[in-house]
Amino acid sequence: MKEQLQDLIIKSLSDLIAKGLLSELPSKIRLDHTKDKTHGDYATNIALVLAKKIKSDPKKLAQTIVDQLGESALVKKTEIAGPGFINFFLSDESSNAVINDIIDSGDSYGMSTIGLGKSVLLEFVSANPTGPLHVGHGRGAAYGATVSNLLRTVGFKVDNEYYVNDAGRQMNILIVSVYLRYLALSGEKLRFPDNGYQGKYIIDIAESVFEMHGDKWRKSSSLVYKDVCKDGQQGGDKESHIDELIVRTRQLLGEGYEAIFRVGIESILGGIKSDLAEFGVNFEKWFLEQSLIDDGLAKISVDKLKKSGHIYPKDGALWFNTTEYGDVKDRVVVRDNGIHTYFASDIAYHLEKFERGYDKIINIWGADHHGYIVRVKASIAALNHDPNKLEILLVQFANLYRGGKKLQMSTRSGSFVTLKELRNEVGNDAARFFYILRKSEQHMDFDLDLAKSKTNENPVFYIQYAHARICSVFRQAVDKGIEFESQTADLSLLTEDSERALLKELSRYKSVIESSALQYEPHQLAYYLRDLATHFHSYYNICPFLIDDKKLSQARLLLITATKQVFVNGLSILGVSAPESM
RNA sequence: GCGCCCAUAGCUCAGCUGGAUAGAGCAACGGCCUUCUAAGCCGUAGGUCAUACGUUCGAAUCGUAUUGGGCGCACCA
């Protein structure tokens, strides 16, 4: 409908250009759904925009444009209002057309071809596999999965990907943490390092190691701690303490070190995978950082940068001159000990992503990584790819509150609420919905007490309830022996204010999907569904559906059938279920 | 100190990228269940859009400055 109206306006403007009354078409024509029904169904501000250019009275120009439009079956009437808006009132036939459109398209209503033929690589979550996902990761997971669904709905081919940081120092700290817990289980007395992973899950992993291997790798704790410097709380340095423990453990264990690593990563990554799957978040690919190292890609990428003259040695390390691309300082890619940095892996990873040939690459990062954007884009440019192909979406932290107090989240200290705990307490639907209800760049306060104790206040129930109510009406219809024939319904009978309002709200769905998808803003859809539910609940309270006037009843049933379909489609994009009864 | 994000009703947040009288939910107050689920509906009250300039027909939205909050500035990942 909107497209047809837009075409009409363009035609009118083109005719005016042909007559020499205008010089050029505006770059884009805004045609908006009106907020206020007295402003009709759609409104455009083109007269205001154009009048500015050609310095004429916007109201007069609006009138000229309207005159040129002439008659159309689409439009009942047009009005010029305010400073020069053109308001369009759709004819009943054209506004009713949305109903049949929804019914005919069914589950695919809302899909479009905007992204047809374009592929997107969407990387998100990518939490370090050093512990279970906590509620902070949940936001990225829900946001990413929903953006992915939205992009797919508008026609993009999207691959979801999780980058697993299974290499580097943190993995070693994990292994040592597990090993020390294992020693304790074997009967050794020892002091757990300040900087180790404190969570209970480490003990669980140590238990599986013990079950699988017995005390095969038991060493006396005096041997393990021999020559290791003092820990932070003992007046030493906690970083050196853990690093020396790593070296020591590796020496003592030999191949056992790798075996413990296997048990640890499989346990943690397995947990993350099932956690996300249960949350309705699925990935096409789990990309291992270690594979970049095994394939030598990190080294190859650094060599490529070297060849193009972006690398220079200093203080025994190799530096990438990212300042040339606007970074505040150059960055080390290979340390003086010959080991490449995390950044080097990331350069390789992004290069690899680009070489896979996607049209668009999107990374969803926690906002604490924003300082990283410039250098990653620098590496892309330096390797002769287009940095604009890479879009980085930042998700702000969710601050957790319990008992009115802000909780500090730290994987290291083991003090965090896991995503799984949250899902168990508030349910997947509420969690998915709550997470995306806030704009991603908005800081979000997640009050656990509220989410847990007063779940009825969560707007997701309000929407689901609307859907369940519609289902209930149809169950009653069956009980009463009322047959519903969607083909015979006469939509012109829908004349009540509340049903016109609901119908108008339904007609917004497609543009909401489009806008949510292209702006990566799932919250727009969430808010839309809530508004739709409001219109429905209001309608429900005013107009009965199962009534003696058979024709009117059929028309109303058709309207709520379409409404139900939009709920189903919209909720499915959000990853929220549409229960038939509540 | 430098950089990024943010500031809208008592609380939590929208505001369709510059449009018409700034909107929801919760909390508060008053109504609506012998008829399709009251997890609902209808109404009342609540705002100097952090502050000050500027840009123009028009600013919560854009620009500059100030204030206040979050985060980041490693040869960690």
PDB file of C-alpha atoms in Angstrom, chain A residues 40-275:
ATOM      1  CA  GLY A  40      -5.188  10.345   8.003  1.00  0.00           C
ATOM      2  CA  ASP A  41      -3.253   7.158   7.366  1.00  0.00           C
ATOM      3  CA  TYR A  42      -0.074   8.450   5.828  1.00  0.00           C
ATOM      4  CA  ALA A  43       1.612  11.815   5.759  1.00  0.00           C
ATOM      5  CA  THR A  44       4.475  13.264   3.784  1.00  0.00           C
ATOM      6  CA  ASN A  45       6.577  16.341   4.333  1.00  0.00           C
ATOM      7  CA  ILE A  46       7.888  16.622   0.748  1.00  0.00           C
ATOM      8  CA  ALA A  47       6.241  19.985   0.195  1.00  0.00           C
ATOM      9  CA  LEU A  48       8.122  21.360   3.204  1.00  0.00           C
ATOM     10  CA  VAL A  49      11.398  19.935   1.988  1.00  0.00           C
ATOM     11  CA  LEU A  50      10.966  21.049  -1.617  1.00  0.00           C
ATOM     12  CA  ALA A  51       9.634  24.482  -0.749  1.00  0.00           C
ATOM     13  CA  LYS A  52      12.838  25.185   1.108  1.00  0.00           C
ATOM     14  CA  LYS A  53      14.878  24.481  -2.024  1.00  0.00           C
ATOM     15  CA  ILE A  54      12.855  26.500  -4.454  1.00  0.00           C
ATOM     16  CA  LYS A  55      11.937  29.113  -1.873  1.00  0.00           C
ATOM     17  CA  SER A  56       8.203  29.039  -2.220  1.00  0.00           C
ATOM     18  CA  ASP A  57       5.294  28.722   0.163  1.00  0.00           C
ATOM     19  CA  PRO A  58       5.089  25.094   1.326  1.00  0.00           C
ATOM     20  CA  LYS A  59       1.310  25.152   1.589  1.00  0.00           C
ATOM     21  CA  LYS A  60       0.924  26.357  -1.979  1.00  0.00           C
ATOM     22  CA  LEU A  61       3.380  23.781  -3.239  1.00  0.00           C
ATOM     23  CA  ALA A  62       1.543  21.075  -1.322  1.00  0.00           C
ATOM     24  CA  GLN A  63      -1.649  22.135  -3.064  1.00  0.00           C
ATOM     25  CA  THR A  64       0.067  21.998  -6.465  1.00  0.00           C
ATOM     26  CA  ILE A  65       1.315  18.487  -5.744  1.00  0.00           C
ATOM     27  CA  VAL A  66      -2.098  17.352  -4.572  1.00  0.00           C
ATOM     28  CA  ASP A  67      -3.781  18.827  -7.670  1.00  0.00           C
ATOM     29  CA  GLN A  68      -1.355  16.973  -9.859  1.00  0.00           C
ATOM     30  CA  LEU A  69      -2.069  13.702  -8.057  1.00  0.00           C
ATOM     31  CA  GLY A  70      -5.629  13.625  -9.326  1.00  0.00           C
ATOM     32  CA  GLU A  71      -8.044  10.873  -8.422  1.00  0.00           C
ATOM     33  CA  SER A  72      -6.999   7.452  -7.308  1.00  0.00           C
ATOM     34  CA  ALA A  73      -8.868   4.415  -6.084  1.00  0.00           C
ATOM     35  CA  LEU A  74      -6.265   4.176  -3.364  1.00  0.00           C
ATOM     36  CA  VAL A  75      -7.040   7.440  -1.672  1.00  0.00           C
ATOM     37  CA  LYS A  76     -10.316   8.609  -0.214  1.00  0.00           C
ATOM     38  CA  LYS A  77      -9.130  12.151   0.370  1.00  0.00           C
ATOM     39  CA  THR A  78      -6.059  14.261   0.899  1.00  0.00           C
ATOM     40  CA  GLU A  79      -5.625  17.193   3.199  1.00  0.00           C
ATOM     41  CA  ILE A  80      -3.005  19.845   3.575  1.00  0.00           C
ATOM     42  CA  ALA A  81      -2.330  20.502   7.212  1.00  0.00           C
ATOM     43  CA  GLY A  82      -0.059  22.318   9.574  1.00  0.00           C
ATOM     44  CA  PRO A  83       2.905  24.055   7.938  1.00  0.00           C
ATOM     45  CA  GLY A  84       2.474  22.055   4.695  1.00  0.00           C
ATOM     46  CA  PHE A  85       2.081  18.341   5.360  1.00  0.00           C
ATOM     47  CA  ILE A  86       0.082  16.324   2.897  1.00  0.00           C
ATOM     48  CA  ASN A  87      -2.127  13.851   4.708  1.00  0.00           C
ATOM     49  CA  PHE A  88      -3.558  10.877   2.898  1.00  0.00           C
ATOM     50  CA  PHE A  89      -6.739   9.140   3.938  1.00  0.00           C
ATOM     51  CA  LEU A  90      -6.875   5.716   2.368  1.00  0.00           C
ATOM     52  CA  SER A  91     -10.031   4.413   0.821  1.00  0.00           C
ATOM     53  CA  ASP A  92     -11.680   1.621   2.796  1.00  0.00           C
ATOM     54  CA  GLU A  93     -10.877  -0.939   0.119  1.00  0.00           C
ATOM     55  CA  SER A  94      -7.184  -0.157   0.152  1.00  0.00           C
ATOM     56  CA  SER A  95      -6.905  -0.120   3.927  1.00  0.00           C
ATOM     57  CA  ASN A  96      -8.825  -3.379   4.193  1.00  0.00           C
ATOM     58  CA  ALA A  97      -6.522  -4.992   1.666  1.00  0.00           C
ATOM     59  CA  VAL A  98      -3.912  -5.589   4.367  1.00  0.00           C
ATOM     60  CA  ILE A  99      -6.122  -8.240   5.956  1.00  0.00           C
ATOM     61  CA  ASN A 100      -6.247 -10.435   2.888  1.00  0.00           C
ATOM     62  CA  ASP A 101      -2.581  -9.809   2.322  1.00  0.00           C
ATOM     63  CA  ILE A 102      -1.806 -11.186   5.797  1.00  0.00           C
ATOM     64  CA  ILE A 103      -4.126 -14.180   5.415  1.00  0.00           C
ATOM     65  CA  ASP A 104      -2.735 -15.056   1.982  1.00  0.00           C
ATOM     66  CA  SER A 105       0.896 -14.817   3.065  1.00  0.00           C
ATOM     67  CA  GLY A 106       0.443 -16.564   6.415  1.00  0.00           C
ATOM     68  CA  ASP A 107       3.697 -17.343   8.163  1.00  0.00           C
ATOM     69  CA  SER A 108       5.654 -15.546   5.497  1.00  0.00           C
ATOM     70  CA  TYR A 109       3.792 -12.273   5.954  1.00  0.00           C
ATOM     71  CA  GLY A 110       6.341  -9.572   6.670  1.00  0.00           C
ATOM     72  CA  MET A 111       9.081 -11.185   4.650  1.00  0.00           C
ATOM     73  CA  SER A 112      10.613  -9.099   1.934  1.00  0.00           C
ATOM     74  CA  THR A 113      13.324  -9.170  -0.670  1.00  0.00           C
ATOM     75  CA  ILE A 114      15.334  -6.151   0.415  1.00  0.00           C
ATOM     76  CA  GLY A 115      18.347  -8.281   1.198  1.00  0.00           C
ATOM     77  CA  LEU A 116      17.825 -10.852  -1.492  1.00  0.00           C
ATOM     78  CA  GLY A 117      21.063 -12.206  -2.891  1.00  0.00           C
ATOM     79  CA  LYS A 118      23.144 -10.574  -0.156  1.00  0.00           C
ATOM     80  CA  SER A 119      24.981 -12.602   2.440  1.00  0.00           C
ATOM     81  CA  VAL A 120      25.815 -11.538   5.975  1.00  0.00           C
ATOM     82  CA  LEU A 121      28.227 -12.991   8.480  1.00  0.00           C
ATOM     83  CA  LEU A 122      26.994 -12.180  11.957  1.00  0.00           C
ATOM     84  CA  GLU A 123      29.358 -12.828  14.811  1.00  0.00           C
ATOM     85  CA  PHE A 124      28.059 -12.507  18.345  1.00  0.00           C
ATOM     86  CA  VAL A 125      28.337 -13.711  21.937  1.00  0.00           C
ATOM     87  CA  SER A 126      31.898 -15.038  21.431  1.00  0.00           C
ATOM     88  CA  ALA A 127      32.364 -15.141  25.191  1.00  0.00           C
ATOM     89  CA  ASN A 128      35.646 -16.587  26.384  1.00  0.00           C
ATOM     90  CA  PRO A 129      35.236 -20.272  27.202  1.00  0.00           C
ATOM     91  CA  THR A 130      36.496 -19.836  30.742  1.00  0.00           C
ATOM     92  CA  GLY A 131      33.170 -20.279  32.451  1.00  0.00           C
ATOM     93  CA  PRO A 132      29.426 -20.486  31.915  1.00  0.00           C
ATOM     94  CA  LEU A 133      27.604 -17.635  30.202  1.00  0.00           C
ATOM     95  CA  HIS A 134      26.364 -15.032  32.619  1.00  0.00           C
ATOM     96  CA  VAL A 135      23.476 -12.631  32.274  1.00  0.00           C
ATOM     97  CA  GLY A 136      25.703 -10.055  30.609  1.00  0.00           C
ATOM     98  CA  HIS A 137      26.325 -12.422  27.715  1.00  0.00           C
ATOM     99  CA  GLY A 138      22.600 -13.063  27.526  1.00  0.00           C
ATOM    100  CA  ARG A 139      21.963  -9.620  26.181  1.00  0.00           C
ATOM    101  CA  GLY A 140      24.370 -10.099  23.289  1.00  0.00           C
ATOM    102  CA  ALA A 141      22.908 -13.529  22.603  1.00  0.00           C
ATOM    103  CA  ALA A 142      19.303 -12.346  22.514  1.00  0.00           C
ATOM    104  CA  TYR A 143      20.182  -9.246  20.538  1.00  0.00           C
ATOM    105  CA  GLY A 144      22.301 -11.092  17.997  1.00  0.00           C
ATOM    106  CA  ALA A 145      19.807 -13.887  17.468  1.00  0.00           C
ATOM    107  CA  THR A 146      17.007 -11.403  16.938  1.00  0.00           C
ATOM    108  CA  VAL A 147      18.985  -9.225  14.544  1.00  0.00           C
ATOM    109  CA  SER A 148      19.793 -12.387  12.642  1.00  0.00           C
ATOM    110  CA  ASN A 149      16.122 -13.373  12.461  1.00  0.00           C
ATOM    111  CA  LEU A 150      15.183  -9.888  11.310  1.00  0.00           C
ATOM    112  CA  LEU A 151      17.783  -9.826   8.573  1.00  0.00           C
ATOM    113  CA  ARG A 152      16.663 -13.223   7.375  1.00  0.00           C
ATOM    114  CA  THR A 153      13.079 -12.018   7.333  1.00  0.00           C
ATOM    115  CA  VAL A 154      13.954  -9.217   4.949  1.00  0.00           C
ATOM    116  CA  GLY A 155      15.787 -11.581   2.647  1.00  0.00           C
ATOM    117  CA  PHE A 156      19.446 -11.628   3.682  1.00  0.00           C
ATOM    118  CA  LYS A 157      21.266 -14.903   3.898  1.00  0.00           C
ATOM    119  CA  VAL A 158      22.747 -14.813   7.377  1.00  0.00           C
ATOM    120  CA  ASP A 159      25.334 -17.076   8.960  1.00  0.00           C
ATOM    121  CA  ASN A 160      25.669 -16.837  12.730  1.00  0.00           C
ATOM    122  CA  GLU A 161      29.125 -17.388  14.096  1.00  0.00           C
ATOM    123  CA  TYR A 162      30.735 -17.714  17.521  1.00  0.00           C
ATOM    124  CA  TYR A 163      34.441 -16.973  17.844  1.00  0.00           C
ATOM    125  CA  VAL A 164      35.948 -19.194  20.503  1.00  0.00           C
ATOM    126  CA  ASN A 165      39.020 -17.777  22.234  1.00  0.00           C
ATOM    127  CA  ASP A 166      40.484 -21.162  23.015  1.00  0.00           C
ATOM    128  CA  ALA A 167      44.074 -19.978  22.928  1.00  0.00           C
ATOM    129  CA  GLY A 168      46.169 -17.741  25.094  1.00  0.00           C
ATOM    130  CA  ARG A 169      46.928 -17.014  28.681  1.00  0.00           C
ATOM    131  CA  GLN A 170      43.410 -17.194  30.047  1.00  0.00           C
ATOM    132  CA  MET A 171      43.175 -20.808  28.869  1.00  0.00           C
ATOM    133  CA  ASN A 172      46.338 -21.589  30.793  1.00  0.00           C
ATOM    134  CA  ILE A 173      44.910 -19.950  33.875  1.00  0.00           C
ATOM    135  CA  LEU A 174      41.830 -22.097  33.422  1.00  0.00           C
ATOM    136  CA  ILE A 175      43.891 -25.271  33.182  1.00  0.00           C
ATOM    137  CA  VAL A 176      45.895 -24.410  36.275  1.00  0.00           C
ATOM    138  CA  SER A 177      42.705 -23.574  38.164  1.00  0.00           C
ATOM    139  CA  VAL A 178      41.239 -26.942  37.272  1.00  0.00           C
ATOM    140  CA  TYR A 179      44.468 -28.750  38.101  1.00  0.00           C
ATOM    141  CA  LEU A 180      44.775 -27.190  41.537  1.00  0.00           C
ATOM    142  CA  ARG A 181      41.175 -28.146  42.339  1.00  0.00           C
ATOM    143  CA  TYR A 182      41.988 -31.613  41.091  1.00  0.00           C
ATOM    144  CA  LEU A 183      44.960 -31.792  43.430  1.00  0.00           C
ATOM    145  CA  ALA A 184      42.756 -30.739  46.303  1.00  0.00           C
ATOM    146  CA  LEU A 185      40.319 -33.512  45.415  1.00  0.00           C
ATOM    147  CA  SER A 186      43.218 -35.930  45.377  1.00  0.00           C
ATOM    148  CA  GLY A 187      43.988 -34.955  48.940  1.00  0.00           C
ATOM    149  CA  GLU A 188      46.677 -32.332  48.492  1.00  0.00           C
ATOM    150  CA  LYS A 189      46.611 -29.306  50.753  1.00  0.00           C
ATOM    151  CA  LEU A 190      47.268 -26.093  48.852  1.00  0.00           C
ATOM    152  CA  ARG A 191      46.496 -22.412  48.609  1.00  0.00           C
ATOM    153  CA  PHE A 192      44.321 -21.474  45.629  1.00  0.00           C
ATOM    154  CA  PRO A 193      45.760 -18.487  43.720  1.00  0.00           C
ATOM    155  CA  ASP A 194      44.061 -15.087  43.889  1.00  0.00           C
ATOM    156  CA  ASN A 195      44.004 -14.884  40.134  1.00  0.00           C
ATOM    157  CA  GLY A 196      42.631 -18.365  39.458  1.00  0.00           C
ATOM    158  CA  TYR A 197      39.061 -18.966  38.357  1.00  0.00           C
ATOM    159  CA  GLN A 198      37.177 -19.259  41.616  1.00  0.00           C
ATOM    160  CA  GLY A 199      33.816 -20.529  40.370  1.00  0.00           C
ATOM    161  CA  LYS A 200      32.316 -23.783  41.553  1.00  0.00           C
ATOM    162  CA  TYR A 201      32.189 -25.049  37.979  1.00  0.00           C
ATOM    163  CA  ILE A 202      35.980 -25.379  38.107  1.00  0.00           C
ATOM    164  CA  ILE A 203      35.591 -27.905  40.915  1.00  0.00           C
ATOM    165  CA  ASP A 204      32.999 -29.755  38.845  1.00  0.00           C
ATOM    166  CA  ILE A 205      35.450 -29.995  35.971  1.00  0.00           C
ATOM    167  CA  ALA A 206      38.186 -31.132  38.338  1.00  0.00           C
ATOM    168  CA  GLU A 207      35.829 -33.852  39.501  1.00  0.00           C
ATOM    169  CA  SER A 208      35.341 -35.099  35.942  1.00  0.00           C
ATOM    170  CA  VAL A 209      39.097 -35.093  35.463  1.00  0.00           C
ATOM    171  CA  PHE A 210      39.410 -37.112  38.625  1.00  0.00           C
ATOM    172  CA  GLU A 211      36.702 -39.536  37.551  1.00  0.00           C
ATOM    173  CA  MET A 212      38.311 -40.057  34.168  1.00  0.00           C
ATOM    174  CA  HIS A 213      41.931 -40.239  35.193  1.00  0.00           C
ATOM    175  CA  GLY A 214      42.029 -40.960  38.920  1.00  0.00           C
ATOM    176  CA  ASP A 215      45.027 -39.525  40.715  1.00  0.00           C
ATOM    177  CA  LYS A 216      47.282 -40.229  37.742  1.00  0.00           C
ATOM    178  CA  TRP A 217      48.503 -36.602  37.689  1.00  0.00           C
ATOM    179  CA  ARG A 218      48.726 -36.054  41.398  1.00  0.00           C
ATOM    180  CA  LYS A 219      51.915 -34.286  42.422  1.00  0.00           C
ATOM    181  CA  SER A 220      52.721 -33.090  45.880  1.00  0.00           C
ATOM    182  CA  SER A 221      51.729 -29.473  46.319  1.00  0.00           C
ATOM    183  CA  SER A 222      55.175 -28.610  47.590  1.00  0.00           C
ATOM    184  CA  LEU A 223      56.501 -29.752  44.247  1.00  0.00           C
ATOM    185  CA  VAL A 224      53.941 -27.716  42.311  1.00  0.00           C
ATOM    186  CA  TYR A 225      54.619 -24.573  44.326  1.00  0.00           C
ATOM    187  CA  LYS A 226      58.393 -25.040  44.408  1.00  0.00           C
ATOM    188  CA  ASP A 227      60.155 -21.793  43.504  1.00  0.00           C
ATOM    189  CA  VAL A 228      56.865 -20.094  42.638  1.00  0.00           C
ATOM    190  CA  CYS A 229      56.830 -16.463  43.774  1.00  0.00           C
ATOM    191  CA  LYS A 230      54.394 -15.133  46.354  1.00  0.00           C
ATOM    192  CA  ASP A 231      50.773 -14.396  45.457  1.00  0.00           C
ATOM    193  CA  GLY A 232      49.174 -10.971  45.691  1.00  0.00           C
ATOM    194  CA  GLN A 233      47.628 -11.468  49.108  1.00  0.00           C
ATOM    195  CA  GLN A 234      50.919 -12.826  50.387  1.00  0.00           C
ATOM    196  CA  GLY A 235      52.612  -9.569  49.493  1.00  0.00           C
ATOM    197  CA  GLY A 236      53.782 -10.697  46.044  1.00  0.00           C
ATOM    198  CA  ASP A 237      52.505 -10.134  42.528  1.00  0.00           C
ATOM    199  CA  LYS A 238      49.396 -12.112  41.603  1.00  0.00           C
ATOM    200  CA  GLU A 239      50.085 -11.975  37.862  1.00  0.00           C
ATOM    201  CA  SER A 240      53.616 -13.366  38.203  1.00  0.00           C
ATOM    202  CA  HIS A 241      52.378 -15.922  40.699  1.00  0.00           C
ATOM    203  CA  ILE A 242      49.853 -17.405  38.285  1.00  0.00           C
ATOM    204  CA  ASP A 243      52.227 -17.202  35.325  1.00  0.00           C
ATOM    205  CA  GLU A 244      54.881 -19.132  37.215  1.00  0.00           C
ATOM    206  CA  LEU A 245      52.282 -21.676  38.264  1.00  0.00           C
ATOM    207  CA  ILE A 246      51.374 -22.123  34.606  1.00  0.00           C
ATOM    208  CA  VAL A 247      54.964 -22.780  33.599  1.00  0.00           C
ATOM    209  CA  ARG A 248      55.442 -25.140  36.521  1.00  0.00           C
ATOM    210  CA  THR A 249      52.245 -27.078  35.880  1.00  0.00           C
ATOM    211  CA  ARG A 250      53.053 -27.475  32.216  1.00  0.00           C
ATOM    212  CA  GLN A 251      56.493 -28.871  33.043  1.00  0.00           C
ATOM    213  CA  LEU A 252      55.195 -31.294  35.652  1.00  0.00           C
ATOM    214  CA  LEU A 253      52.253 -32.603  33.671  1.00  0.00           C
ATOM    215  CA  GLY A 254      53.590 -32.979  30.163  1.00  0.00           C
ATOM    216  CA  GLU A 255      50.798 -34.476  28.064  1.00  0.00           C
ATOM    217  CA  GLY A 256      48.477 -34.418  31.064  1.00  0.00           C
ATOM    218  CA  TYR A 257      48.355 -30.649  30.655  1.00  0.00           C
ATOM    219  CA  GLU A 258      46.722 -31.011  27.257  1.00  0.00           C
ATOM    220  CA  ALA A 259      44.381 -33.703  28.582  1.00  0.00           C
ATOM    221  CA  ILE A 260      43.107 -31.443  31.342  1.00  0.00           C
ATOM    222  CA  PHE A 261      42.691 -28.662  28.802  1.00  0.00           C
ATOM    223  CA  ARG A 262      40.523 -30.988  26.679  1.00  0.00           C
ATOM    224  CA  VAL A 263      38.261 -31.893  29.568  1.00  0.00           C
ATOM    225  CA  GLY A 264      37.974 -28.258  30.597  1.00  0.00           C
ATOM    226  CA  ILE A 265      37.205 -26.733  27.223  1.00  0.00           C
ATOM    227  CA  GLU A 266      34.817 -29.481  26.240  1.00  0.00           C
ATOM    228  CA  SER A 267      32.921 -29.129  29.466  1.00  0.00           C
ATOM    229  CA  ILE A 268      32.686 -25.358  29.317  1.00  0.00           C
ATOM    230  CA  LEU A 269      32.080 -25.025  25.598  1.00  0.00           C
ATOM    231  CA  GLY A 270      29.581 -27.871  25.700  1.00  0.00           C
ATOM    232  CA  GLY A 271      27.743 -26.040  28.458  1.00  0.00           C
ATOM    233  CA  ILE A 272      27.745 -22.796  26.487  1.00  0.00           C
ATOM    234  CA  LYS A 273      26.446 -24.557  23.387  1.00  0.00           C
ATOM    235  CA  SER A 274      23.553 -26.260  25.122  1.00  0.00           C
ATOM    236  CA  ASP A 275      22.784 -23.114  27.100  1.00  0.00           C
TER     237      ASP A 275
END
